[in-house]
PDB file of C-alpha atoms in Angstrom:
ATOM      1  CA  MET A   1       0.000   0.000   0.000  1.00 52.00           C
ATOM      2  CA  SER A   2       2.737   2.409   0.995  1.00 57.00           C
ATOM      3  CA  GLY A   3       4.517   1.567  -2.260  1.00 57.00           C
ATOM      4  CA  ASP A   4       1.466   2.622  -4.313  1.00 64.00           C
ATOM      5  CA  LEU A   5       1.257   5.937  -2.433  1.00 72.00           C
ATOM      6  CA  LYS A   6       4.945   6.557  -3.134  1.00 74.00           C
ATOM      7  CA  TRP A   7       4.463   6.204  -6.899  1.00 74.00           C
ATOM      8  CA  ASN A   8       1.298   8.303  -6.762  1.00 76.00           C
ATOM      9  CA  LYS A   9       3.277  11.110  -5.101  1.00 75.00           C
ATOM     10  CA  ILE A  10       6.012  10.888  -7.729  1.00 79.00           C
ATOM     11  CA  MET A  11       3.540  10.990 -10.603  1.00 78.00           C
ATOM     12  CA  GLY A  12       1.632  13.818  -8.951  1.00 76.00           C
ATOM     13  CA  ALA A  13       4.831  15.833  -8.529  1.00 79.00           C
ATOM     14  CA  GLY A  14       5.757  15.285 -12.178  1.00 75.00           C
ATOM     15  CA  LEU A  15       2.318  16.361 -13.361  1.00 78.00           C
ATOM     16  CA  ALA A  16       2.404  19.450 -11.172  1.00 78.00           C
ATOM     17  CA  THR A  17       5.806  20.396 -12.562  1.00 82.00           C
ATOM     18  CA  ALA A  18       4.553  20.059 -16.131  1.00 76.00           C
ATOM     19  CA  LEU A  19       1.526  22.233 -15.369  1.00 79.00           C
ATOM     20  CA  VAL A  20       3.753  24.898 -13.822  1.00 72.00           C
ATOM     21  CA  ILE A  21       6.030  24.956 -16.879  1.00 80.00           C
ATOM     22  CA  ILE A  22       3.069  25.278 -19.256  1.00 78.00           C
ATOM     23  CA  GLY A  23       1.555  27.972 -17.099  1.00 72.00           C
ATOM     24  CA  VAL A  24       4.767  29.983 -17.015  1.00 69.00           C
ATOM     25  CA  GLN A  25       5.046  29.817 -20.814  1.00 71.00           C
ATOM     26  CA  GLN A  26       1.504  31.095 -21.258  1.00 71.00           C
ATOM     27  CA  VAL A  27       2.012  33.954 -18.820  1.00 64.00           C
ATOM     28  CA  THR A  28       5.322  34.894 -20.433  1.00 63.00           C
ATOM     29  CA  ASN A  29       3.772  35.001 -23.892  1.00 64.00           C
ATOM     30  CA  GLU A  30       1.075  37.357 -22.673  1.00 64.00           C
ATOM     31  CA  LEU A  31       3.494  39.648 -20.839  1.00 61.00           C
ATOM     32  CA  TYR A  32       6.042  39.919 -23.656  1.00 59.00           C
ATOM     33  CA  HIS A  33       3.803  39.709 -26.707  1.00 54.00           C
ATOM     34  CA  VAL A  34       5.128  41.936 -29.518  1.00 54.00           C
ATOM     35  CA  GLU A  35       3.135  42.947 -32.568  1.00 59.00           C
ATOM     36  CA  PRO A  36       5.123  42.618 -35.843  1.00 53.00           C
ATOM     37  CA  PRO A  37       5.804  45.983 -37.537  1.00 53.00           C
ATOM     38  CA  GLU A  38       3.833  46.903 -40.637  1.00 55.00           C
ATOM     39  CA  LYS A  39       7.093  47.495 -42.513  1.00 48.00           C
ATOM     40  CA  MET A  40      10.272  45.580 -41.801  1.00 43.00           C
ATOM     41  CA  GLY A  41      13.337  47.724 -41.128  1.00 45.00           C
ATOM     42  CA  TYR A  42      14.255  50.879 -42.988  1.00 40.00           C
ATOM     43  CA  PHE A  43      14.086  51.335 -46.735  1.00 41.00           C
ATOM     44  CA  VAL A  44      17.466  52.051 -48.319  1.00 42.00           C
ATOM     45  CA  ASP A  45      17.359  53.354 -51.867  1.00 41.00           C
ATOM     46  CA  VAL A  46      20.268  51.576 -53.583  1.00 42.00           C
ATOM     47  CA  PRO A  47      21.045  52.504 -57.200  1.00 44.00           C
ATOM     48  CA  GLU A  48      20.398  49.617 -59.548  1.00 44.00           C
ATOM     49  CA  GLU A  49      24.013  49.547 -60.716  1.00 44.00           C
ATOM     50  CA  ALA A  50      25.333  49.238 -57.170  1.00 39.00           C
ATOM     51  CA  ALA A  51      22.810  46.538 -56.351  1.00 40.00           C
ATOM     52  CA  GLU A  52      24.029  44.483 -59.261  1.00 48.00           C
ATOM     53  CA  GLY A  53      27.642  45.060 -58.248  1.00 51.00           C
ATOM     54  CA  ALA A  54      28.546  46.351 -61.707  1.00 48.00           C
ATOM     55  CA  ALA A  55      31.964  48.002 -61.826  1.00 50.00           C
ATOM     56  CA  PRO A  56      33.077  50.409 -64.542  1.00 56.00           C
ATOM     57  CA  ALA A  57      35.639  49.049 -66.969  1.00 63.00           C
ATOM     58  CA  ALA A  58      39.180  50.079 -66.136  1.00 75.00           C
ATOM     59  CA  LEU A  59      41.122  52.133 -68.641  1.00 86.00           C
ATOM     60  CA  PRO A  60      44.121  50.439 -70.273  1.00 92.00           C
ATOM     61  CA  ILE A  61      47.489  51.646 -69.035  1.00 95.00           C
ATOM     62  CA  ASP A  62      48.910  54.711 -70.782  1.00 95.00           C
ATOM     63  CA  TRP A  63      52.373  53.269 -71.397  1.00 96.00           C
ATOM     64  CA  GLY A  64      53.685  56.469 -72.938  1.00 96.00           C
ATOM     65  CA  THR A  65      53.144  58.213 -69.617  1.00 96.00           C
ATOM     66  CA  VAL A  66      54.083  55.546 -67.078  1.00 96.00           C
ATOM     67  CA  LEU A  67      57.055  53.727 -68.637  1.00 96.00           C
ATOM     68  CA  PRO A  68      59.441  56.726 -68.785  1.00 96.00           C
ATOM     69  CA  VAL A  69      59.051  57.238 -65.039  1.00 97.00           C
ATOM     70  CA  ALA A  70      58.809  53.581 -63.962  1.00 97.00           C
ATOM     71  CA  ASP A  71      61.055  52.372 -61.130  1.00 97.00           C
ATOM     72  CA  LEU A  72      63.465  49.868 -62.689  1.00 97.00           C
ATOM     73  CA  ALA A  73      64.920  48.924 -59.308  1.00 97.00           C
ATOM     74  CA  ALA A  74      61.440  48.057 -58.060  1.00 97.00           C
ATOM     75  CA  GLY A  75      60.859  46.117 -61.271  1.00 96.00           C
ATOM     76  CA  GLU A  76      64.031  44.118 -60.707  1.00 96.00           C
ATOM     77  CA  ALA A  77      62.902  43.397 -57.172  1.00 96.00           C
ATOM     78  CA  ALA A  78      59.533  42.198 -58.501  1.00 96.00           C
ATOM     79  CA  PHE A  79      61.325  39.924 -60.968  1.00 95.00           C
ATOM     80  CA  ALA A  80      63.129  38.206 -58.105  1.00 93.00           C
ATOM     81  CA  ARG A  81      60.086  36.021 -57.573  1.00 90.00           C
ATOM     82  CA  CYS A  82      60.289  34.923 -61.203  1.00 91.00           C
ATOM     83  CA  GLN A  83      63.858  33.709 -61.041  1.00 90.00           C
ATOM     84  CA  ALA A  84      62.841  30.288 -59.798  1.00 90.00           C
ATOM     85  CA  CYS A  85      61.458  29.614 -63.285  1.00 91.00           C
ATOM     86  CA  HIS A  86      63.078  32.118 -65.645  1.00 94.00           C
ATOM     87  CA  THR A  87      66.454  33.551 -66.573  1.00 94.00           C
ATOM     88  CA  ILE A  88      66.727  37.060 -67.998  1.00 94.00           C
ATOM     89  CA  THR A  89      70.379  37.324 -69.020  1.00 93.00           C
ATOM     90  CA  ALA A  90      71.567  37.447 -72.617  1.00 93.00           C
ATOM     91  CA  GLY A  91      71.860  33.874 -73.856  1.00 91.00           C
ATOM     92  CA  GLY A  92      70.258  32.574 -70.661  1.00 90.00           C
ATOM     93  CA  ALA A  93      68.951  29.030 -70.750  1.00 94.00           C
ATOM     94  CA  ASN A  94      65.321  28.052 -70.512  1.00 93.00           C
ATOM     95  CA  GLY A  95      64.216  26.747 -67.149  1.00 91.00           C
ATOM     96  CA  ILE A  96      60.818  25.702 -65.906  1.00 92.00           C
ATOM     97  CA  GLY A  97      59.686  28.672 -67.954  1.00 93.00           C
ATOM     98  CA  PRO A  98      61.229  30.179 -71.108  1.00 94.00           C
ATOM     99  CA  ALA A  99      64.204  32.550 -70.898  1.00 94.00           C
ATOM    100  CA  LEU A 100      62.891  36.100 -70.788  1.00 95.00           C
ATOM    101  CA  TYR A 101      65.777  38.138 -72.146  1.00 96.00           C
ATOM    102  CA  GLY A 102      64.282  40.251 -74.924  1.00 95.00           C
ATOM    103  CA  VAL A 103      60.760  39.095 -74.133  1.00 96.00           C
ATOM    104  CA  VAL A 104      59.076  42.440 -74.820  1.00 96.00           C
ATOM    105  CA  GLY A 105      58.198  42.417 -78.495  1.00 96.00           C
ATOM    106  CA  ARG A 106      58.952  38.716 -78.932  1.00 95.00           C
ATOM    107  CA  GLY A 107      56.577  36.234 -80.520  1.00 95.00           C
ATOM    108  CA  VAL A 108      54.102  34.477 -78.218  1.00 95.00           C
ATOM    109  CA  GLY A 109      54.711  30.795 -77.533  1.00 91.00           C
ATOM    110  CA  ALA A 110      57.645  30.440 -79.918  1.00 84.00           C
ATOM    111  CA  HIS A 111      60.885  30.853 -77.973  1.00 89.00           C
ATOM    112  CA  PRO A 112      63.516  28.390 -79.287  1.00 91.00           C
ATOM    113  CA  GLY A 113      64.073  25.270 -77.226  1.00 93.00           C
ATOM    114  CA  PHE A 114      61.076  25.633 -74.933  1.00 92.00           C
ATOM    115  CA  ALA A 115      58.064  23.321 -75.069  1.00 94.00           C
ATOM    116  CA  PHE A 116      55.080  25.616 -74.700  1.00 93.00           C
ATOM    117  CA  SER A 117      51.655  24.401 -73.691  1.00 93.00           C
ATOM    118  CA  GLU A 118      49.025  23.869 -76.372  1.00 94.00           C
ATOM    119  CA  ALA A 119      47.056  26.687 -74.759  1.00 94.00           C
ATOM    120  CA  MET A 120      49.926  29.134 -75.215  1.00 94.00           C
ATOM    121  CA  VAL A 121      50.534  28.057 -78.801  1.00 93.00           C
ATOM    122  CA  ALA A 122      46.826  28.569 -79.508  1.00 94.00           C
ATOM    123  CA  HIS A 123      46.961  31.976 -77.786  1.00 95.00           C
ATOM    124  CA  ARG A 124      49.484  33.020 -80.421  1.00 93.00           C
ATOM    125  CA  GLY A 125      46.622  33.100 -82.915  1.00 94.00           C
ATOM    126  CA  GLU A 126      44.926  35.824 -80.858  1.00 95.00           C
ATOM    127  CA  VAL A 127      48.014  37.642 -79.575  1.00 95.00           C
ATOM    128  CA  PRO A 128      50.982  37.038 -81.882  1.00 96.00           C
ATOM    129  CA  VAL A 129      53.454  39.252 -80.009  1.00 96.00           C
ATOM    130  CA  TRP A 130      54.186  40.022 -76.373  1.00 96.00           C
ATOM    131  CA  ASP A 131      53.490  43.746 -76.486  1.00 96.00           C
ATOM    132  CA  LEU A 132      52.994  45.894 -73.408  1.00 97.00           C
ATOM    133  CA  ASP A 133      49.254  45.338 -73.131  1.00 96.00           C
ATOM    134  CA  ALA A 134      49.557  41.607 -73.725  1.00 96.00           C
ATOM    135  CA  LEU A 135      52.269  41.255 -71.091  1.00 96.00           C
ATOM    136  CA  ASP A 136      50.255  43.295 -68.616  1.00 96.00           C
ATOM    137  CA  ALA A 137      47.134  41.163 -69.138  1.00 96.00           C
ATOM    138  CA  PHE A 138      49.078  37.922 -68.787  1.00 95.00           C
ATOM    139  CA  ILE A 139      51.025  38.993 -65.707  1.00 95.00           C
ATOM    140  CA  THR A 140      47.819  40.160 -64.031  1.00 95.00           C
ATOM    141  CA  ALA A 141      46.211  36.706 -64.163  1.00 94.00           C
ATOM    142  CA  PRO A 142      47.977  34.076 -66.315  1.00 94.00           C
ATOM    143  CA  GLN A 143      45.332  31.360 -66.016  1.00 93.00           C
ATOM    144  CA  ARG A 144      42.534  33.789 -66.765  1.00 94.00           C
ATOM    145  CA  GLU A 145      44.307  35.206 -69.804  1.00 94.00           C
ATOM    146  CA  VAL A 146      45.505  31.847 -71.155  1.00 94.00           C
ATOM    147  CA  ALA A 147      43.450  29.046 -69.672  1.00 93.00           C
ATOM    148  CA  GLY A 148      45.599  25.918 -69.620  1.00 92.00           C
ATOM    149  CA  THR A 149      48.993  27.628 -69.581  1.00 92.00           C
ATOM    150  CA  LYS A 150      51.722  25.751 -67.718  1.00 89.00           C
ATOM    151  CA  MET A 151      52.372  28.872 -65.710  1.00 89.00           C
ATOM    152  CA  SER A 152      50.982  28.322 -62.240  1.00 85.00           C
ATOM    153  CA  PHE A 153      51.704  31.824 -60.956  1.00 87.00           C
ATOM    154  CA  ALA A 154      48.545  33.429 -59.553  1.00 88.00           C
ATOM    155  CA  GLY A 155      49.304  36.844 -61.002  1.00 91.00           C
ATOM    156  CA  LEU A 156      50.212  40.386 -59.953  1.00 94.00           C
ATOM    157  CA  ARG A 157      47.143  42.457 -59.103  1.00 94.00           C
ATOM    158  CA  ASP A 158      49.009  45.645 -58.213  1.00 96.00           C
ATOM    159  CA  GLU A 159      49.193  47.827 -61.320  1.00 96.00           C
ATOM    160  CA  GLN A 160      52.273  49.824 -60.343  1.00 97.00           C
ATOM    161  CA  THR A 161      54.205  46.648 -59.591  1.00 97.00           C
ATOM    162  CA  ARG A 162      53.335  45.343 -63.055  1.00 97.00           C
ATOM    163  CA  ILE A 163      54.390  48.617 -64.678  1.00 97.00           C
ATOM    164  CA  ASN A 164      57.753  48.521 -62.923  1.00 97.00           C
ATOM    165  CA  LEU A 165      58.239  44.865 -63.815  1.00 97.00           C
ATOM    166  CA  ILE A 166      57.430  45.394 -67.488  1.00 97.00           C
ATOM    167  CA  ALA A 167      59.755  48.407 -67.602  1.00 97.00           C
ATOM    168  CA  TYR A 168      62.508  46.186 -66.179  1.00 97.00           C
ATOM    169  CA  LEU A 169      61.778  43.437 -68.711  1.00 97.00           C
ATOM    170  CA  ARG A 170      61.984  45.947 -71.537  1.00 97.00           C
ATOM    171  CA  ALA A 171      65.376  47.104 -70.251  1.00 97.00           C
ATOM    172  CA  GLN A 172      66.669  43.517 -70.477  1.00 97.00           C
ATOM    173  CA  GLY A 173      67.203  43.014 -74.190  1.00 96.00           C
ATOM    174  CA  SER A 174      64.116  44.843 -75.449  1.00 95.00           C
ATOM    175  CA  ALA A 175      65.264  48.468 -75.310  1.00 93.00           C
ATOM    176  CA  GLY A 176      64.582  48.704 -79.035  1.00 94.00           C
ATOM    177  CA  PHE A 177      60.889  48.100 -78.412  1.00 95.00           C
ATOM    178  CA  PRO A 178      59.377  51.617 -78.764  1.00 95.00           C
ATOM    179  CA  ILE A 179      57.538  53.323 -75.955  1.00 95.00           C
ATOM    180  CA  PRO A 180      54.299  54.683 -77.424  1.00 95.00           C
ATOM    181  CA  ALA A 181      53.406  58.346 -77.205  1.00 95.00           C
ATOM    182  CA  PRO A 182      51.121  59.341 -74.315  1.00 95.00           C
ATOM    183  CA  ASP A 183      47.531  58.508 -75.223  1.00 93.00           C
ATOM    184  CA  PRO A 184      44.849  60.902 -73.878  1.00 92.00           C
ATOM    185  CA  ALA A 185      42.261  58.169 -74.384  1.00 93.00           C
ATOM    186  CA  ARG A 186      44.051  56.065 -71.739  1.00 92.00           C
ATOM    187  CA  GLN A 187      44.563  58.801 -69.171  1.00 88.00           C
ATOM    188  CA  PRO A 188      42.443  59.447 -66.046  1.00 82.00           C
ATOM    189  CA  GLY A 189      39.246  61.243 -66.911  1.00 76.00           C
ATOM    190  CA  ALA A 190      38.899  59.592 -70.301  1.00 71.00           C
ATOM    191  CA  ALA A 191      35.759  57.580 -70.902  1.00 66.00           C
ATOM    192  CA  ALA A 192      36.189  53.866 -70.247  1.00 59.00           C
ATOM    193  CA  PRO A 193      36.124  51.805 -73.455  1.00 58.00           C
ATOM    194  CA  VAL A 194      32.810  50.240 -74.381  1.00 56.00           C
ATOM    195  CA  GLU A 195      33.014  46.571 -75.303  1.00 53.00           C
ATOM    196  CA  GLY A 196      32.694  46.147 -79.042  1.00 54.00           C
ATOM    197  CA  ALA A 197      33.176  49.856 -79.747  1.00 52.00           C
ATOM    198  CA  ALA A 198      35.687  51.000 -82.324  1.00 49.00           C
ATOM    199  CA  PRO A 199      38.891  52.488 -80.857  1.00 49.00           C
ATOM    200  CA  ALA A 200      39.110  56.248 -80.663  1.00 46.00           C
ATOM    201  CA  GLU A 201      40.992  58.078 -83.392  1.00 42.00           C
ATOM    202  CA  GLY A 202      44.689  57.601 -82.801  1.00 44.00           C
ATOM    203  CA  ALA A 203      44.117  54.774 -80.322  1.00 44.00           C
ATOM    204  CA  ALA A 204      44.814  52.146 -82.954  1.00 43.00           C
ATOM    205  CA  GLU A 205      48.232  53.634 -83.643  1.00 44.00           C
ATOM    206  CA  ALA A 206      49.064  53.812 -79.953  1.00 43.00           C
ATOM    207  CA  GLY A 207      47.918  50.231 -79.492  1.00 44.00           C
ATOM    208  CA  ALA A 208      50.069  49.082 -82.359  1.00 44.00           C
ATOM    209  CA  THR A 209      53.181  50.466 -80.752  1.00 44.00           C
ATOM    210  CA  THR A 210      52.501  48.689 -77.519  1.00 47.00           C
ATOM    211  CA  GLY A 211      53.557  45.453 -79.150  1.00 44.00           C
ATOM    212  CA  ALA A 212      52.729  42.059 -77.758  1.00 39.00           C
ATOM    213  CA  PRO A 213      54.603  39.979 -75.215  1.00 41.00           C
ATOM    214  CA  THR A 214      56.897  37.476 -76.664  1.00 38.00           C
ATOM    215  CA  ASP A 215      57.540  33.845 -76.305  1.00 41.00           C
ATOM    216  CA  GLY A 216      57.907  33.959 -72.627  1.00 45.00           C
ATOM    217  CA  ALA A 217      55.799  36.638 -71.163  1.00 45.00           C
ATOM    218  CA  ALA A 218      55.550  38.220 -67.845  1.00 42.00           C
ATOM    219  CA  ALA A 219      54.475  36.478 -64.739  1.00 40.00           C
ATOM    220  CA  GLN A 220      56.009  34.934 -61.730  1.00 39.00           C
ATOM    221  CA  PRO A 221      57.151  31.642 -60.499  1.00 39.00           C
ATOM    222  CA  THR A 222      55.138  29.383 -62.636  1.00 40.00           C
ATOM    223  CA  ALA A 223      55.757  26.476 -64.823  1.00 39.00           C
ATOM    224  CA  GLU A 224      56.113  28.281 -68.102  1.00 45.00           C
ATOM    225  CA  ALA A 225      56.861  31.779 -67.113  1.00 43.00           C
ATOM    226  CA  THR A 226      57.362  33.879 -64.150  1.00 43.00           C
ATOM    227  CA  PRO A 227      56.192  37.371 -63.880  1.00 49.00           C
ATOM    228  CA  PRO A 228      57.536  38.097 -67.298  1.00 48.00           C
ATOM    229  CA  ALA A 229      56.969  35.504 -69.930  1.00 50.00           C
ATOM    230  CA  ALA A 230      54.211  33.214 -70.738  1.00 52.00           C
ATOM    231  CA  GLY A 231      54.322  29.579 -71.515  1.00 60.00           C
TER     232      GLY A 231
END
């Protein structure tokens, strides 16, 4: 008999506890009930362009303005990271990447004695010469510019570092490659180029003088080319 009373007390205590918990929840809901606002938060008028994250196209580098004042010492320092794959001395041998002496103005994917990737050889059909613009594009992001290149270097995103590096490359066997005249269409304040639009008057001539990278183009430690040459 006493055993039955014991279990009755335990069950009664458990039931009472459950009722208390439920009661507390109900009371709490009534005390802290909050009506949802008619409008959520504050309206922020964001321009459509910003909402889409569209960024204006960057102007190409005005080589006629920046190359004459480029820091060759800084360019040489930038090239130090390329030396694991490239040589840049006259008559230098090919390494993991092609020798880069005289690379500015040289043919793309055709340096003697170096086995270029199929991707780089195919790129030659689009960019036959390593001119200033071609080198700059390749050094910025090799895999993006030439998908499938042997060059594993991630690229140089800093524009001034690339300018200094390309100026240094030009000074190593490519001094005869002409520096184009300053191009107002490439200077700050000029309208960004519209994709598919014809180049502004005089732009074609300036572009022609920028030449195209050569066999080994700029880049950094990578399989085919370091900062300078492409493979």
